[in-house]
């Protein structure tokens, strides 16, 4: 197992057993992350803030790996994130929604490029509409 794979596995563990300090240690100070819900996020502190929101919204989240790859300095995971929304949900507008108490199960892909033991470029892909639909936050005609 190479460095990228080891760092990605540590990130998955820190997200699914919420540990913001460990998450911070895994990202370079000037890291960039791209997510479907927040767009491009610059800097370790902002990336940690993103993960804080996610882990507070679904603190018991688990990740079931379907496929795991490593190519040079990049690790790729495809899998399913699941859990119950028991915490507030931060919207990109700055608004906060109360917890829905609904179970979610979302397919996604993470790609992390690692240099000197830290993630410098991170990309997260998941279907935002699927996520919002499972939370019951879409009008009925959009979830069918």
XYZ file of C-alpha atoms in Angstrom:
144
model
C 0.000 0.000 0.000
C 1.344 3.374 -0.990
C 1.196 6.722 0.750
C -1.919 7.964 -1.100
C -3.916 4.866 -0.181
C -2.834 5.050 3.459
C -3.790 8.740 3.724
C -7.186 8.132 2.041
C -7.927 5.273 4.439
C -7.045 7.513 7.401
C -9.344 10.237 6.030
C -12.240 7.782 5.696
C -11.675 6.649 9.280
C -11.507 10.249 10.580
C -14.751 11.163 8.790
C -16.687 8.065 9.884
C -15.392 8.297 13.482
C -15.566 12.097 13.587
C -12.102 13.408 14.426
C -11.616 16.927 13.083
C -8.057 17.144 14.394
C -7.104 14.032 12.439
C -8.851 15.405 9.345
C -6.883 18.655 9.642
C -3.588 16.771 9.911
C -4.328 14.948 6.647
C -4.672 18.087 4.493
C -1.910 20.431 3.347
C -2.301 24.034 4.503
C -3.040 25.157 0.915
C -5.110 22.128 -0.124
C -8.018 22.507 -2.522
C -11.195 20.429 -2.345
C -14.075 20.284 -4.793
C -17.484 19.074 -3.613
C -20.907 18.950 -5.279
C -22.584 21.005 -2.568
C -19.927 23.634 -1.725
C -17.965 23.861 -4.972
C -14.263 24.676 -4.694
C -12.935 24.999 -1.141
C -9.489 26.522 -0.554
C -7.302 25.885 2.484
C -7.139 23.334 5.263
C -9.299 25.314 7.703
C -12.137 25.704 5.195
C -11.970 22.024 4.251
C -12.111 21.038 7.925
C -15.149 23.341 8.336
C -16.819 21.453 5.468
C -16.150 18.103 7.140
C -17.381 19.531 10.469
C -20.751 20.313 8.879
C -20.978 16.853 7.309
C -19.996 14.973 10.463
C -22.378 17.044 12.605
C -25.254 16.386 10.182
C -24.593 12.610 10.079
C -22.397 11.810 13.098
C -22.900 8.037 12.855
C -22.011 7.874 9.153
C -20.314 4.815 7.723
C -18.567 4.261 4.406
C -18.769 0.927 2.619
C -15.987 0.701 0.056
C -17.028 -0.871 -3.243
C -13.778 -0.179 -5.116
C -10.457 1.249 -3.936
C -7.643 2.248 -6.282
C -4.256 3.845 -6.086
C -2.287 5.260 -8.997
C 0.954 6.982 -8.096
C 0.194 9.862 -5.726
C -3.599 9.537 -6.049
C -6.111 7.298 -4.252
C -9.676 6.769 -5.449
C -12.544 5.290 -3.450
C -15.974 4.391 -4.743
C -18.532 3.412 -2.181
C -21.676 4.107 -0.214
C -21.974 6.594 2.649
C -24.882 5.896 4.975
C -26.235 7.016 8.315
C -29.003 8.990 10.006
C -29.324 12.768 9.799
C -29.437 13.657 13.504
C -27.691 17.034 13.337
C -28.366 20.358 11.637
C -27.783 20.683 7.902
C -25.838 23.713 6.670
C -27.001 25.038 3.315
C -24.671 26.859 0.905
C -26.848 29.954 1.470
C -25.778 30.031 5.124
C -29.155 28.836 6.355
C -29.379 25.909 8.757
C -32.062 23.235 8.582
C -32.969 21.129 11.601
C -32.177 17.413 11.504
C -34.662 15.312 9.523
C -33.952 12.075 11.457
C -34.016 10.280 8.089
C -31.669 7.528 6.984
C -29.481 8.256 3.988
C -27.544 5.966 1.669
C -25.545 7.801 -0.997
C -23.178 6.464 -3.630
C -20.045 8.514 -4.110
C -16.473 8.746 -5.299
C -13.522 10.396 -3.502
C -10.238 11.233 -5.221
C -7.261 12.398 -3.168
C -3.858 13.456 -4.470
C -1.182 13.266 -1.782
C 2.227 14.911 -1.514
C 4.558 14.621 1.475
C 1.922 12.725 3.469
C -0.875 15.289 3.070
C -3.793 15.712 0.699
C -3.160 18.611 -1.683
C -6.108 18.051 -4.028
C -9.376 16.374 -3.035
C -12.483 15.751 -5.110
C -15.762 14.382 -3.803
C -18.589 13.337 -6.089
C -22.100 12.339 -5.006
C -25.601 12.935 -6.325
C -26.815 15.977 -4.429
C -30.415 15.476 -5.589
C -30.359 11.896 -4.294
C -29.045 13.172 -0.949
C -31.701 15.910 -0.637
C -34.438 13.513 -1.760
C -33.506 10.957 0.887
C -33.625 13.711 3.503
C -37.129 14.610 2.321
C -36.020 18.109 1.291
C -37.305 18.013 -2.315
C -40.888 18.529 -3.497
C -42.613 15.158 -4.051
C -42.697 15.483 -7.846
C -38.884 15.851 -8.005
C -38.054 12.666 -6.078
C -40.067 10.240 -8.195
